[in-house]
PDB file of C-alpha atoms in Angstrom:
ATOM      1  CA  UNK A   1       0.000   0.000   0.000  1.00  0.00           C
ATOM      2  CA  UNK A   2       1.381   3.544  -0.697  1.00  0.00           C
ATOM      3  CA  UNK A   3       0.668   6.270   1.134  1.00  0.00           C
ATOM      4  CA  UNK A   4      -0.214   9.151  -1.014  1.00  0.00           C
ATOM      5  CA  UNK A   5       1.576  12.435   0.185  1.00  0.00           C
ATOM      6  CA  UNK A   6      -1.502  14.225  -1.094  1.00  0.00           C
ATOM      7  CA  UNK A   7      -3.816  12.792   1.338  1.00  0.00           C
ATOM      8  CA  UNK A   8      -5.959  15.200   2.692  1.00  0.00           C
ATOM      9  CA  UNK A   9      -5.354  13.306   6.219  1.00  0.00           C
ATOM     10  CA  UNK A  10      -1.952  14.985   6.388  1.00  0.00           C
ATOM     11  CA  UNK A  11      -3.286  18.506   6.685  1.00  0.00           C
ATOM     12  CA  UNK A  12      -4.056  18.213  10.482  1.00  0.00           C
ATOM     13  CA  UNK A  13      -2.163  14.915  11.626  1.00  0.00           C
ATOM     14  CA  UNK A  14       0.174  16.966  12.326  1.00  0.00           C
ATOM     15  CA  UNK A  15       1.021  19.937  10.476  1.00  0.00           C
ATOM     16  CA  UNK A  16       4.330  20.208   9.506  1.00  0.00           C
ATOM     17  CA  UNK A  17       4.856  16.729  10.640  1.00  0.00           C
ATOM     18  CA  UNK A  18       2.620  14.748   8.517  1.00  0.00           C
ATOM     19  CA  UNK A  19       1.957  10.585  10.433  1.00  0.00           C
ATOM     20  CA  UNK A  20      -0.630   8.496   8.778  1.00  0.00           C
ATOM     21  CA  UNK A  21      -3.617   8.289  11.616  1.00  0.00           C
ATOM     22  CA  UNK A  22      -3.280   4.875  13.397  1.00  0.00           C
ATOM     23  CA  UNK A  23      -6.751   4.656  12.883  1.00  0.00           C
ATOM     24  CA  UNK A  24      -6.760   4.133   9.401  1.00  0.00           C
ATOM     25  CA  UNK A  25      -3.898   1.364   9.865  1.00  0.00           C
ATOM     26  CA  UNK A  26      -6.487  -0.267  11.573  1.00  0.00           C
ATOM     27  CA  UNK A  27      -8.928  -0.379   9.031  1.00  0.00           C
ATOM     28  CA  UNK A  28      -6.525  -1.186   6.394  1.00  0.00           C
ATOM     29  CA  UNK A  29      -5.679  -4.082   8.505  1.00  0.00           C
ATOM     30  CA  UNK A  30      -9.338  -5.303   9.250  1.00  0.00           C
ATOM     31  CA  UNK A  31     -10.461  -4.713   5.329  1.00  0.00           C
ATOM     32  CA  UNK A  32      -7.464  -6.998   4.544  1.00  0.00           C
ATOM     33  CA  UNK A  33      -8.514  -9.736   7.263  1.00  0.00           C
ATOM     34  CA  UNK A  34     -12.490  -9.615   5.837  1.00  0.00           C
ATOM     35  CA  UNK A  35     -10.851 -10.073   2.672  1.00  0.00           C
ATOM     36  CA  UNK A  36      -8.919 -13.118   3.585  1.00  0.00           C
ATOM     37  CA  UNK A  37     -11.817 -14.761   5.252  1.00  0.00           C
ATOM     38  CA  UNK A  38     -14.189 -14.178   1.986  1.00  0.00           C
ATOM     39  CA  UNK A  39     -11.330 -15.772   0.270  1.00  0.00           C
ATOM     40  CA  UNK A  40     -10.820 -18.916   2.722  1.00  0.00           C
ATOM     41  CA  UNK A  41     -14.839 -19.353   2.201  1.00  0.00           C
ATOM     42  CA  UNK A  42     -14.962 -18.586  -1.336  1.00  0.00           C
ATOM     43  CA  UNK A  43     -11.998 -19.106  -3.028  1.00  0.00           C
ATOM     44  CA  UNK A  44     -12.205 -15.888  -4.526  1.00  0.00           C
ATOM     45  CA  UNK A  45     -13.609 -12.217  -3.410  1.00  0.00           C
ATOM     46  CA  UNK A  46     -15.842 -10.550  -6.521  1.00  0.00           C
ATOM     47  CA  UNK A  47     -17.007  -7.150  -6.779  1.00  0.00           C
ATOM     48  CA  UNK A  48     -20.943  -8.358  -5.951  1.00  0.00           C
ATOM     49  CA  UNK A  49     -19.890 -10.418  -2.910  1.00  0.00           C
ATOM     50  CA  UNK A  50     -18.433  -7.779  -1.317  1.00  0.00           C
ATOM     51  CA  UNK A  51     -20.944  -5.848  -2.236  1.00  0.00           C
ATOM     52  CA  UNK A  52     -23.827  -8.132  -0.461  1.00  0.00           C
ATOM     53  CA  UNK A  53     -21.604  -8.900   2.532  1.00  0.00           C
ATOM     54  CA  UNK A  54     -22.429  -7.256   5.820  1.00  0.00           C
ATOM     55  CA  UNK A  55     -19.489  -6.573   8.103  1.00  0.00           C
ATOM     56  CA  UNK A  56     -19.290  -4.777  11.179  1.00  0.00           C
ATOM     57  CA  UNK A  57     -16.293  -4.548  13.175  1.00  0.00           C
ATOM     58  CA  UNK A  58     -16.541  -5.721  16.838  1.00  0.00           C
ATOM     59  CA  UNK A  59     -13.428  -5.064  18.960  1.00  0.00           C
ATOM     60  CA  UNK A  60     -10.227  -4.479  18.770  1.00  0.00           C
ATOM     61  CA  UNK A  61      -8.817  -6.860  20.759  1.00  0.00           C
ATOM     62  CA  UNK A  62      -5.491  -5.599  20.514  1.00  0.00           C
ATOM     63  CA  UNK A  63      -3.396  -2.812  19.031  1.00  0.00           C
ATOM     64  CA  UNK A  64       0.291  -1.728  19.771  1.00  0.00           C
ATOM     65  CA  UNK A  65       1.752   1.410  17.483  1.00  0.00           C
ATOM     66  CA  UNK A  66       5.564   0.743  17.269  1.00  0.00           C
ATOM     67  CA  UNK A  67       6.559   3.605  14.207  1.00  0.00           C
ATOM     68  CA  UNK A  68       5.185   5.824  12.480  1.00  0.00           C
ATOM     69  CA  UNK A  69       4.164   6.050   8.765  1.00  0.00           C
ATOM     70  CA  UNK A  70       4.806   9.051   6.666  1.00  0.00           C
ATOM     71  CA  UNK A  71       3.518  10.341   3.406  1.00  0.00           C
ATOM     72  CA  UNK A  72       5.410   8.504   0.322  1.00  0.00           C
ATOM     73  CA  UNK A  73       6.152   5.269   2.359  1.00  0.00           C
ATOM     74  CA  UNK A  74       5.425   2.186   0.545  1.00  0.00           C
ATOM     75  CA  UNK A  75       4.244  -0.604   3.529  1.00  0.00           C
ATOM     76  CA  UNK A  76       2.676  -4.042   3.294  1.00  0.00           C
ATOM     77  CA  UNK A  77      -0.297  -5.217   5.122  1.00  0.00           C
ATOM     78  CA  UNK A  78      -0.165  -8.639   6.580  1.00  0.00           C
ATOM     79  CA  UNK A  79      -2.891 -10.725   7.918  1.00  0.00           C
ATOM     80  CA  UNK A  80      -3.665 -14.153   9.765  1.00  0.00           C
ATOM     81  CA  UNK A  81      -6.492 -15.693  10.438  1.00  0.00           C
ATOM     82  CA  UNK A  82      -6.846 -16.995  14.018  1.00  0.00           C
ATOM     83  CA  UNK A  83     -10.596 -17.954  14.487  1.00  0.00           C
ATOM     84  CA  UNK A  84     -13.362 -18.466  11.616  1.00  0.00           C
ATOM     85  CA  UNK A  85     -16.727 -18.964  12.814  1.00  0.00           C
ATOM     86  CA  UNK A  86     -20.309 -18.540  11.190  1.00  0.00           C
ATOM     87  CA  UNK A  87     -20.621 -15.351  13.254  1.00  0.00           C
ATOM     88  CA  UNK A  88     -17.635 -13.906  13.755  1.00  0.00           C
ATOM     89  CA  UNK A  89     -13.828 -13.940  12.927  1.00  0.00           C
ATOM     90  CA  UNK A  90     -10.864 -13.248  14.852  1.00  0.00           C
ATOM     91  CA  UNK A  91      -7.320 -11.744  12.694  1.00  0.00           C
ATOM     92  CA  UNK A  92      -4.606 -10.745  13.411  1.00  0.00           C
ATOM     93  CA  UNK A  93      -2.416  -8.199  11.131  1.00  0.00           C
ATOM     94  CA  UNK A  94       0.305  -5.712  11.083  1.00  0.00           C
ATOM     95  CA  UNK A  95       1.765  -2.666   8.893  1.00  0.00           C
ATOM     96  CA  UNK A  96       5.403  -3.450   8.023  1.00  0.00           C
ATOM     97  CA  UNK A  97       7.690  -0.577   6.073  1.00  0.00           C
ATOM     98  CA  UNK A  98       9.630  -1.029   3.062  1.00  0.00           C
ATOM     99  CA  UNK A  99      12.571  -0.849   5.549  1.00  0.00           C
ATOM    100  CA  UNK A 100      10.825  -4.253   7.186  1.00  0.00           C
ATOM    101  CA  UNK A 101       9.950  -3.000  10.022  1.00  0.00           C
ATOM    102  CA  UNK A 102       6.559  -3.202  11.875  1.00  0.00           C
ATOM    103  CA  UNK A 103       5.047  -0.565  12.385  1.00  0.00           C
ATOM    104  CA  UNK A 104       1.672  -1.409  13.764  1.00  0.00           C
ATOM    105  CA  UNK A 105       0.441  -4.476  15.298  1.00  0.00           C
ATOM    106  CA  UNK A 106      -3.766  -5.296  15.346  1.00  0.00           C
ATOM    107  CA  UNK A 107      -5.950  -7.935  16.476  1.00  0.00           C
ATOM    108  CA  UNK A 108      -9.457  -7.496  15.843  1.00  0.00           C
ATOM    109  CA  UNK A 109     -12.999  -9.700  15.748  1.00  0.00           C
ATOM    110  CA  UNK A 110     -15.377  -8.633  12.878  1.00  0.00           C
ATOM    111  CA  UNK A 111     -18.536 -10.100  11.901  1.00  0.00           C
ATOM    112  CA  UNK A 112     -18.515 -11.056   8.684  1.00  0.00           C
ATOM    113  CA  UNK A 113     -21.788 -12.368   7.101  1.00  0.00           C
ATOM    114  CA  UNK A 114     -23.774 -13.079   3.794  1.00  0.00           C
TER     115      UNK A 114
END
């Protein structure tokens, strides 16, 4: 994922020292895990079964912000599945730099149904 120096995120976290909100590392993190567990189920992910999914984030069970992420920085987004159930699903993730290393650590459940 590359972080786009234009995003309008930068302009007040922080001025004139521009981090990528942890927030949204989060979310990238959990919209890469629902994606991994519509792939386990499906074998593939397709425009209209994302569309008719319903997901709803549920806790963050963890979350640990080790470094920051600046505008321009090209970082990966890895995820794991720990626990797949009907109802809900419990991944784990984490934001690692082009440098390799981690920047963010998540854990988070998420409902994730038809």
């Amino acid at each position: 994922m590359s972080i786009d120096h234009d995003d309008p995120v930068f302009e007040g976290h922080f001025p004139g020292d521009p981090v990528y909100p942890g927030v949204l590392l989060v979310e990238a993190i959990a919209q890469a895990g629902v994606c991994l567990v519509k792939i386990a189920s499906h074998n593939t992910v397709t425009e209209a079964s994302a569309a008719g999914a319903r997901v709803r984030a549920i806790k963050v069970l963890y979350a640990e912000f080790t470094g920051e992420v600046k505008p321009g920085e090209m970082v990966n987004i890895e995820v794991k599945t720990f626990e797949v159930s009907p109802f809900l699903s419990v991944f784990g993730g984490r934001i690692v730099g082009s440098d390799g290393a981690v920047r963010t650590t998540v854990i988070v459940e998420v409902y994730v149904g038809e």
